[in-house]
Structure formats: structure tokens, C-alpha cells
PDB file of C-alpha atoms in Angstrom:
ATOM      1  CA  MET C   1     128.986  74.025  92.558  1.00 66.00           C
ATOM      2  CA  ASN C   2     129.448  72.164  95.844  1.00 78.00           C
ATOM      3  CA  LYS C   3     132.858  70.778  96.747  1.00 86.00           C
ATOM      4  CA  LYS C   4     133.418  67.521  98.602  1.00 91.00           C
ATOM      5  CA  LYS C   5     136.213  66.273 100.814  1.00 94.00           C
ATOM      6  CA  ASN C   6     136.525  62.717 102.063  1.00 97.00           C
ATOM      7  CA  ILE C   7     137.711  62.676 105.672  1.00 98.00           C
ATOM      8  CA  TRP C   8     139.061  59.620 107.468  1.00 98.00           C
ATOM      9  CA  HIS C   9     138.680  60.050 111.222  1.00 98.00           C
ATOM     10  CA  ILE C  10     140.679  57.764 113.539  1.00 98.00           C
ATOM     11  CA  SER C  11     141.432  57.850 117.255  1.00 97.00           C
ATOM     12  CA  ASP C  12     142.834  55.771 120.124  1.00 96.00           C
ATOM     13  CA  THR C  13     145.100  53.497 118.151  1.00 97.00           C
ATOM     14  CA  HIS C  14     147.228  52.847 121.276  1.00 96.00           C
ATOM     15  CA  THR C  15     150.196  51.527 119.169  1.00 97.00           C
ATOM     16  CA  TYR C  16     148.004  49.335 116.919  1.00 97.00           C
ATOM     17  CA  HIS C  17     147.936  51.751 113.980  1.00 97.00           C
ATOM     18  CA  ASN C  18     149.619  49.200 111.711  1.00 96.00           C
ATOM     19  CA  LEU C  19     146.469  47.058 111.875  1.00 97.00           C
ATOM     20  CA  LEU C  20     144.404  49.755 110.194  1.00 97.00           C
ATOM     21  CA  THR C  21     143.313  49.370 106.589  1.00 97.00           C
ATOM     22  CA  ILE C  22     144.150  52.586 104.774  1.00 97.00           C
ATOM     23  CA  PRO C  23     141.132  53.664 102.702  1.00 97.00           C
ATOM     24  CA  ASP C  24     141.436  55.044  99.184  1.00 96.00           C
ATOM     25  CA  ASN C  25     140.450  58.492  97.943  1.00 96.00           C
ATOM     26  CA  ILE C  26     140.856  60.308 101.261  1.00 98.00           C
ATOM     27  CA  ASP C  27     141.550  64.063 101.205  1.00 97.00           C
ATOM     28  CA  ILE C  28     142.048  64.677 104.939  1.00 98.00           C
ATOM     29  CA  VAL C  29     142.955  62.265 107.732  1.00 98.00           C
ATOM     30  CA  ILE C  30     142.237  63.450 111.273  1.00 98.00           C
ATOM     31  CA  PHE C  31     143.608  61.732 114.366  1.00 98.00           C
ATOM     32  CA  SER C  32     142.000  62.705 117.654  1.00 98.00           C
ATOM     33  CA  GLY C  33     144.410  61.402 120.270  1.00 96.00           C
ATOM     34  CA  ASP C  34     145.944  58.454 122.134  1.00 97.00           C
ATOM     35  CA  CYS C  35     148.462  56.937 119.769  1.00 97.00           C
ATOM     36  CA  SER C  36     150.430  55.657 122.775  1.00 97.00           C
ATOM     37  CA  ASN C  37     150.069  54.010 126.200  1.00 95.00           C
ATOM     38  CA  PRO C  38     152.617  54.620 128.999  1.00 96.00           C
ATOM     39  CA  LYS C  39     152.000  57.269 131.636  1.00 96.00           C
ATOM     40  CA  ASP C  40     155.736  57.873 132.053  1.00 97.00           C
ATOM     41  CA  PRO C  41     156.585  60.458 129.353  1.00 97.00           C
ATOM     42  CA  TYR C  42     160.048  59.024 128.666  1.00 98.00           C
ATOM     43  CA  ASN C  43     158.616  55.567 127.986  1.00 98.00           C
ATOM     44  CA  ASN C  44     155.797  57.210 126.067  1.00 98.00           C
ATOM     45  CA  GLU C  45     158.016  59.144 123.676  1.00 98.00           C
ATOM     46  CA  PRO C  46     159.163  56.243 121.424  1.00 98.00           C
ATOM     47  CA  GLU C  47     155.556  55.138 120.886  1.00 98.00           C
ATOM     48  CA  VAL C  48     154.476  58.628 119.858  1.00 98.00           C
ATOM     49  CA  ARG C  49     157.422  59.006 117.495  1.00 98.00           C
ATOM     50  CA  THR C  50     156.645  55.644 115.898  1.00 98.00           C
ATOM     51  CA  PHE C  51     153.063  56.726 115.272  1.00 98.00           C
ATOM     52  CA  ILE C  52     154.142  60.106 113.857  1.00 98.00           C
ATOM     53  CA  GLU C  53     156.468  58.348 111.416  1.00 98.00           C
ATOM     54  CA  TRP C  54     153.635  56.058 110.256  1.00 98.00           C
ATOM     55  CA  PHE C  55     151.131  58.920 110.050  1.00 98.00           C
ATOM     56  CA  SER C  56     153.502  61.074 108.015  1.00 98.00           C
ATOM     57  CA  LYS C  57     153.855  58.371 105.355  1.00 97.00           C
ATOM     58  CA  LEU C  58     150.142  58.049 104.613  1.00 98.00           C
ATOM     59  CA  TYR C  59     149.396  59.014 101.013  1.00 96.00           C
ATOM     60  CA  ILE C  60     146.833  61.582 102.095  1.00 97.00           C
ATOM     61  CA  LYS C  61     147.284  65.274 101.290  1.00 96.00           C
ATOM     62  CA  HIS C  62     146.221  66.795 104.609  1.00 98.00           C
ATOM     63  CA  LYS C  63     147.029  65.219 107.977  1.00 98.00           C
ATOM     64  CA  ILE C  64     145.763  66.634 111.278  1.00 98.00           C
ATOM     65  CA  PHE C  65     146.889  65.377 114.694  1.00 98.00           C
ATOM     66  CA  ILE C  66     145.729  66.187 118.195  1.00 98.00           C
ATOM     67  CA  ALA C  67     147.043  64.509 121.320  1.00 98.00           C
ATOM     68  CA  GLY C  68     145.129  62.559 123.944  1.00 97.00           C
ATOM     69  CA  ASN C  69     145.416  61.871 127.646  1.00 96.00           C
ATOM     70  CA  HIS C  70     147.820  58.964 127.053  1.00 97.00           C
ATOM     71  CA  ASP C  71     150.196  61.048 124.925  1.00 98.00           C
ATOM     72  CA  THR C  72     152.151  62.256 127.933  1.00 98.00           C
ATOM     73  CA  SER C  73     155.405  62.888 126.059  1.00 98.00           C
ATOM     74  CA  ILE C  74     153.641  65.583 124.024  1.00 98.00           C
ATOM     75  CA  GLU C  75     152.305  67.332 127.099  1.00 97.00           C
ATOM     76  CA  LYS C  76     155.826  67.280 128.596  1.00 97.00           C
ATOM     77  CA  LYS C  77     157.218  68.541 125.265  1.00 97.00           C
ATOM     78  CA  LEU C  78     159.557  65.610 124.762  1.00 98.00           C
ATOM     79  CA  VAL C  79     157.757  65.482 121.421  1.00 98.00           C
ATOM     80  CA  THR C  80     157.085  69.030 120.271  1.00 97.00           C
ATOM     81  CA  LYS C  81     154.725  70.734 117.858  1.00 97.00           C
ATOM     82  CA  LYS C  82     157.758  71.333 115.618  1.00 97.00           C
ATOM     83  CA  ASP C  83     158.667  67.630 115.702  1.00 97.00           C
ATOM     84  CA  ILE C  84     155.194  66.780 114.465  1.00 98.00           C
ATOM     85  CA  GLU C  85     154.891  69.558 111.905  1.00 97.00           C
ATOM     86  CA  ASP C  86     158.363  68.805 110.495  1.00 97.00           C
ATOM     87  CA  ASN C  87     156.703  65.581 109.314  1.00 97.00           C
ATOM     88  CA  ASN C  88     154.122  67.522 107.250  1.00 96.00           C
ATOM     89  CA  ILE C  89     151.435  66.975 109.893  1.00 98.00           C
ATOM     90  CA  ILE C  90     149.248  69.763 111.261  1.00 98.00           C
ATOM     91  CA  TYR C  91     149.292  69.748 115.072  1.00 98.00           C
ATOM     92  CA  LEU C  92     146.419  71.494 116.858  1.00 98.00           C
ATOM     93  CA  GLU C  93     146.384  72.365 120.558  1.00 98.00           C
ATOM     94  CA  ASN C  94     143.523  74.756 121.309  1.00 97.00           C
ATOM     95  CA  ASP C  95     143.787  76.460 117.948  1.00 97.00           C
ATOM     96  CA  HIS C  96     142.386  76.507 114.430  1.00 98.00           C
ATOM     97  CA  VAL C  97     143.589  75.769 110.931  1.00 98.00           C
ATOM     98  CA  THR C  98     141.825  76.474 107.647  1.00 98.00           C
ATOM     99  CA  ILE C  99     142.216  73.933 104.851  1.00 96.00           C
ATOM    100  CA  GLU C 100     140.658  74.853 101.520  1.00 92.00           C
ATOM    101  CA  ASN C 101     138.077  77.102 103.228  1.00 93.00           C
ATOM    102  CA  ILE C 102     137.264  74.500 105.917  1.00 96.00           C
ATOM    103  CA  LYS C 103     137.933  75.908 109.395  1.00 98.00           C
ATOM    104  CA  ILE C 104     138.999  73.231 111.877  1.00 98.00           C
ATOM    105  CA  PHE C 105     139.522  73.549 115.633  1.00 98.00           C
ATOM    106  CA  GLY C 106     141.541  71.013 117.618  1.00 98.00           C
ATOM    107  CA  SER C 107     142.184  70.404 121.324  1.00 98.00           C
ATOM    108  CA  PRO C 108     143.564  67.472 123.355  1.00 97.00           C
ATOM    109  CA  TYR C 109     141.827  68.390 126.635  1.00 97.00           C
ATOM    110  CA  THR C 110     139.370  66.134 128.471  1.00 95.00           C
ATOM    111  CA  PRO C 111     137.694  66.311 131.913  1.00 92.00           C
ATOM    112  CA  GLN C 112     139.931  65.369 134.820  1.00 87.00           C
ATOM    113  CA  PHE C 113     139.959  61.617 135.495  1.00 85.00           C
ATOM    114  CA  GLY C 114     143.069  60.292 137.188  1.00 82.00           C
ATOM    115  CA  GLN C 115     146.466  61.848 136.523  1.00 88.00           C
ATOM    116  CA  TRP C 116     147.033  61.765 132.782  1.00 93.00           C
ATOM    117  CA  ALA C 117     147.952  64.327 130.146  1.00 96.00           C
ATOM    118  CA  PHE C 118     145.896  67.276 128.929  1.00 96.00           C
ATOM    119  CA  MET C 119     143.182  67.144 131.574  1.00 94.00           C
ATOM    120  CA  LYS C 120     141.293  70.014 133.202  1.00 93.00           C
ATOM    121  CA  HIS C 121     138.498  70.299 135.739  1.00 90.00           C
ATOM    122  CA  ARG C 122     135.142  70.552 134.006  1.00 88.00           C
ATOM    123  CA  THR C 123     134.637  74.171 135.089  1.00 88.00           C
ATOM    124  CA  LYS C 124     137.937  75.145 133.465  1.00 92.00           C
ATOM    125  CA  LEU C 125     136.984  73.288 130.307  1.00 94.00           C
ATOM    126  CA  GLU C 126     133.851  75.398 130.027  1.00 93.00           C
ATOM    127  CA  ARG C 127     136.050  78.507 129.874  1.00 93.00           C
ATOM    128  CA  LEU C 128     138.387  76.865 127.384  1.00 96.00           C
ATOM    129  CA  TRP C 129     135.641  75.970 124.919  1.00 96.00           C
ATOM    130  CA  ARG C 130     133.954  79.349 125.316  1.00 95.00           C
ATOM    131  CA  ASN C 131     137.133  81.288 124.604  1.00 94.00           C
ATOM    132  CA  ALA C 132     138.985  79.037 122.181  1.00 96.00           C
ATOM    133  CA  ILE C 133     136.388  77.749 119.699  1.00 98.00           C
ATOM    134  CA  ASP C 134     135.370  80.321 117.108  1.00 97.00           C
ATOM    135  CA  ASN C 135     131.687  80.437 116.225  1.00 96.00           C
ATOM    136  CA  ASP C 136     132.413  80.002 112.512  1.00 97.00           C
ATOM    137  CA  THR C 137     134.244  76.706 113.030  1.00 98.00           C
ATOM    138  CA  ASP C 138     133.263  74.011 110.525  1.00 98.00           C
ATOM    139  CA  ILE C 139     134.858  70.994 112.233  1.00 98.00           C
ATOM    140  CA  ILE C 140     135.622  70.548 115.940  1.00 98.00           C
ATOM    141  CA  VAL C 141     138.217  67.891 116.782  1.00 98.00           C
ATOM    142  CA  VAL C 142     138.828  66.995 120.420  1.00 98.00           C
ATOM    143  CA  HIS C 143     139.988  63.930 122.298  1.00 96.00           C
ATOM    144  CA  GLY C 144     136.922  63.339 124.475  1.00 95.00           C
ATOM    145  CA  PRO C 145     133.222  63.333 123.558  1.00 96.00           C
ATOM    146  CA  PRO C 146     130.553  65.888 124.317  1.00 96.00           C
ATOM    147  CA  LYS C 147     128.047  64.571 126.826  1.00 95.00           C
ATOM    148  CA  GLY C 148     125.247  62.432 125.476  1.00 92.00           C
ATOM    149  CA  VAL C 149     126.705  61.098 122.225  1.00 92.00           C
ATOM    150  CA  LEU C 150     128.767  57.894 121.934  1.00 89.00           C
ATOM    151  CA  ASP C 151     130.100  58.386 125.469  1.00 82.00           C
ATOM    152  CA  TYR C 152     128.827  55.457 127.549  1.00 82.00           C
ATOM    153  CA  SER C 153     131.168  53.913 130.094  1.00 80.00           C
ATOM    154  CA  PHE C 154     131.099  52.400 133.577  1.00 70.00           C
ATOM    155  CA  ASP C 155     131.895  54.339 136.725  1.00 71.00           C
ATOM    156  CA  ARG C 156     134.065  52.975 139.536  1.00 72.00           C
ATOM    157  CA  ASN C 157     131.037  51.193 140.990  1.00 70.00           C
ATOM    158  CA  GLY C 158     130.207  49.452 137.734  1.00 71.00           C
ATOM    159  CA  ASN C 159     127.235  51.678 136.926  1.00 74.00           C
ATOM    160  CA  LEU C 160     126.596  52.755 133.361  1.00 69.00           C
ATOM    161  CA  GLU C 161     127.104  56.485 132.841  1.00 76.00           C
ATOM    162  CA  ARG C 162     127.518  59.081 130.139  1.00 86.00           C
ATOM    163  CA  CYS C 163     130.937  60.560 130.776  1.00 85.00           C
ATOM    164  CA  GLY C 164     131.211  63.183 128.034  1.00 89.00           C
ATOM    165  CA  ASP C 165     131.639  66.897 128.639  1.00 94.00           C
ATOM    166  CA  LYS C 166     128.401  68.889 129.000  1.00 95.00           C
ATOM    167  CA  SER C 167     130.088  72.248 128.423  1.00 96.00           C
ATOM    168  CA  LEU C 168     131.492  70.944 125.149  1.00 97.00           C
ATOM    169  CA  MET C 169     128.022  69.868 124.038  1.00 96.00           C
ATOM    170  CA  ASN C 170     126.721  73.320 124.940  1.00 96.00           C
ATOM    171  CA  LYS C 171     129.373  74.807 122.659  1.00 97.00           C
ATOM    172  CA  VAL C 172     128.411  72.416 119.861  1.00 97.00           C
ATOM    173  CA  PHE C 173     124.808  73.625 120.088  1.00 96.00           C
ATOM    174  CA  GLU C 174     126.076  77.198 119.895  1.00 97.00           C
ATOM    175  CA  VAL C 175     128.514  76.737 116.992  1.00 97.00           C
ATOM    176  CA  LYS C 176     126.616  74.022 115.095  1.00 97.00           C
ATOM    177  CA  PRO C 177     129.695  72.688 113.285  1.00 97.00           C
ATOM    178  CA  SER C 178     129.253  70.320 110.392  1.00 97.00           C
ATOM    179  CA  LEU C 179     131.414  67.684 112.100  1.00 98.00           C
ATOM    180  CA  MET C 180     132.223  66.966 115.771  1.00 98.00           C
ATOM    181  CA  LEU C 181     135.094  64.465 115.969  1.00 98.00           C
ATOM    182  CA  PHE C 182     136.430  62.721 119.085  1.00 97.00           C
ATOM    183  CA  GLY C 183     137.489  59.403 120.628  1.00 95.00           C
ATOM    184  CA  HIS C 184     138.726  58.635 124.168  1.00 93.00           C
ATOM    185  CA  ILE C 185     135.716  56.511 125.148  1.00 89.00           C
ATOM    186  CA  HIS C 186     136.287  53.170 123.460  1.00 86.00           C
ATOM    187  CA  ASN C 187     133.925  50.291 122.918  1.00 78.00           C
ATOM    188  CA  ASN C 188     133.560  48.553 126.281  1.00 81.00           C
ATOM    189  CA  GLU C 189     132.183  45.041 126.767  1.00 75.00           C
ATOM    190  CA  ASP C 190     128.700  45.230 125.248  1.00 80.00           C
ATOM    191  CA  ILE C 191     128.827  48.998 124.677  1.00 83.00           C
ATOM    192  CA  ILE C 192     129.449  50.274 121.155  1.00 87.00           C
ATOM    193  CA  ASN C 193     130.754  53.854 121.189  1.00 85.00           C
ATOM    194  CA  ALA C 194     132.752  53.830 117.953  1.00 89.00           C
ATOM    195  CA  GLY C 195     130.782  55.096 114.989  1.00 93.00           C
ATOM    196  CA  ILE C 196     128.706  58.005 113.726  1.00 96.00           C
ATOM    197  CA  ARG C 197     125.597  59.632 115.189  1.00 95.00           C
ATOM    198  CA  LYS C 198     123.331  62.567 114.397  1.00 94.00           C
ATOM    199  CA  LEU C 199     120.889  64.342 116.699  1.00 94.00           C
ATOM    200  CA  PRO C 200     117.516  65.363 115.240  1.00 91.00           C
ATOM    201  CA  GLU C 201     117.842  68.958 116.433  1.00 90.00           C
ATOM    202  CA  LEU C 202     121.321  69.555 114.929  1.00 94.00           C
ATOM    203  CA  LYS C 203     122.926  69.384 111.488  1.00 93.00           C
ATOM    204  CA  THR C 204     126.162  68.270 113.173  1.00 97.00           C
ATOM    205  CA  ILE C 205     127.481  64.769 112.498  1.00 97.00           C
ATOM    206  CA  PHE C 206     129.208  63.244 115.559  1.00 98.00           C
ATOM    207  CA  SER C 207     132.048  60.766 115.051  1.00 97.00           C
ATOM    208  CA  ASN C 208     133.754  58.614 117.675  1.00 95.00           C
ATOM    209  CA  GLY C 209     136.823  57.389 115.815  1.00 95.00           C
ATOM    210  CA  SER C 210     138.230  55.075 118.515  1.00 93.00           C
ATOM    211  CA  VAL C 211     139.453  51.806 117.025  1.00 95.00           C
ATOM    212  CA  VAL C 212     140.050  49.573 120.075  1.00 91.00           C
ATOM    213  CA  THR C 213     137.885  47.914 122.721  1.00 87.00           C
ATOM    214  CA  ASP C 214     138.759  48.167 126.418  1.00 83.00           C
ATOM    215  CA  ASN C 215     140.510  45.071 127.789  1.00 77.00           C
ATOM    216  CA  LYS C 216     140.864  43.682 124.263  1.00 84.00           C
ATOM    217  CA  PHE C 217     143.842  45.623 122.942  1.00 86.00           C
ATOM    218  CA  GLY C 218     145.785  43.827 120.235  1.00 86.00           C
ATOM    219  CA  LYS C 219     143.045  43.749 117.649  1.00 86.00           C
ATOM    220  CA  LEU C 220     140.843  46.467 116.239  1.00 92.00           C
ATOM    221  CA  SER C 221     137.114  46.806 116.708  1.00 91.00           C
ATOM    222  CA  SER C 222     136.835  49.623 114.168  1.00 94.00           C
ATOM    223  CA  ASN C 223     138.748  51.082 111.242  1.00 96.00           C
ATOM    224  CA  GLY C 224     137.692  54.622 112.104  1.00 97.00           C
ATOM    225  CA  ASN C 225     135.002  56.533 110.231  1.00 97.00           C
ATOM    226  CA  ILE C 226     134.878  57.960 106.723  1.00 98.00           C
ATOM    227  CA  LEU C 227     132.887  61.168 106.428  1.00 97.00           C
ATOM    228  CA  GLU C 228     131.897  63.174 103.364  1.00 94.00           C
ATOM    229  CA  TYR C 229     132.271  66.889 103.962  1.00 91.00           C
ATOM    230  CA  ILE C 230     130.304  68.894 101.388  1.00 89.00           C
ATOM    231  CA  TYR C 231     130.730  72.662 101.248  1.00 88.00           C
TER     232      TYR C 231
END
């Protein structure tokens, strides 16, 4: 008999987590980065700790957290893995966890863009994904998108571009996970990135869980995505 888990995927709350509507009957909540804003890690730390406190109190059995490029206090270890896991939250940083026979990989790293946390040059990311993600992974959770899915943004010249990571997409095609979860690239002006997509050549369901729109922080444009995982 098949089993089913209801997963609530959220990302990029940027301190506005209290505006979220908490759905019922969720088995696993997964947060894929950017709960905070300031680049300075000491100013960043209180925002991260406030989010962790809120996240820990959700009446959901399994809670998974990865950091994002704005979560600088985690990269600098002002907020540690132990701090997070002492709140009954699973913290993933380039590693796996298995929950009820579901193998989940998590990583905060995104391609270098400016000087923020958890960023690597794209060539180094290719090595990271190749070495860190096991081929029997069921769910991949990262901060930034693979290239070509829910990843539209504008470059510095105002031109529309897909800014996801090609090497990550290559790994998705190799692993073929059931779910590929990310955020980082928010809705932007007339661009809708938040939501769920599926490619015809893959079984994988892609989810951009970002809940804010660029230049319109203070209200939510999404409540994240609810996904049924059947296994």
C-alpha cells in the first residue's frame, strides 16, 4: 500500500513569516532559505533567531531548514547547527537526512552574485552537486533554482534572463528526484516564479517556495506550496 506525506514548502520569508497561513494536515515543513535580511551577520542574528523560534513552534512533526544567501549569521556561525537542532529542527548543509524512508538532501549554496552568504562560483558548484548529492535522493532542497525552471529575473542591464544553476539541473536529470525544492528568485514585477512546475521529460516536481515579491516586501505574494509525496 502506498504511503503519503503532505509537505509544505516555504522559502524567502525575509522576516514576514508571521503573515503566513499555517495549513492543516502537514507532515513535513521544509524551509529553503532567507528568513532574514541584513548582510552584517551581527544585525542578521536576531532575525534568524526570531524565525527559528517561530518555526520550532509549528505543530508539524518534521521540520527541515536550510539557509540562504541572506542568512549571514548562520554562515558566520553566530547561529549554529546545534542552535537550530536544539529547537527540534533538522538543519541541512550539504548533507542528507532520511525521514520515514524518504531521503532528503539540503544545501544553502547558490551561484556567486555579489558578496552574500553561502555562494560559490558556478564551476565549484558543479563539483559540489556531483560529490554531495546521492543518486538515490528522493527530495533535493536548495536555496537557488536549477536553470530553466521558475528562475526568471533581470540582469544589471534590465534584460530578462534565466539565472538558475545549469550544473544543478544536470544533477536533477541524473538523480531524477521526486521533488526539487528551492526559492531565492522571487516574483519580480510581472514575473511569477513562485509555484510548481513539471517538465515533460522528468517525473520530478519543481517547487519555488518564495513568498515575497521584489520591491514589495511587507506583504506576501504566496503562501508557499503544498506537495503530496507518495511512496
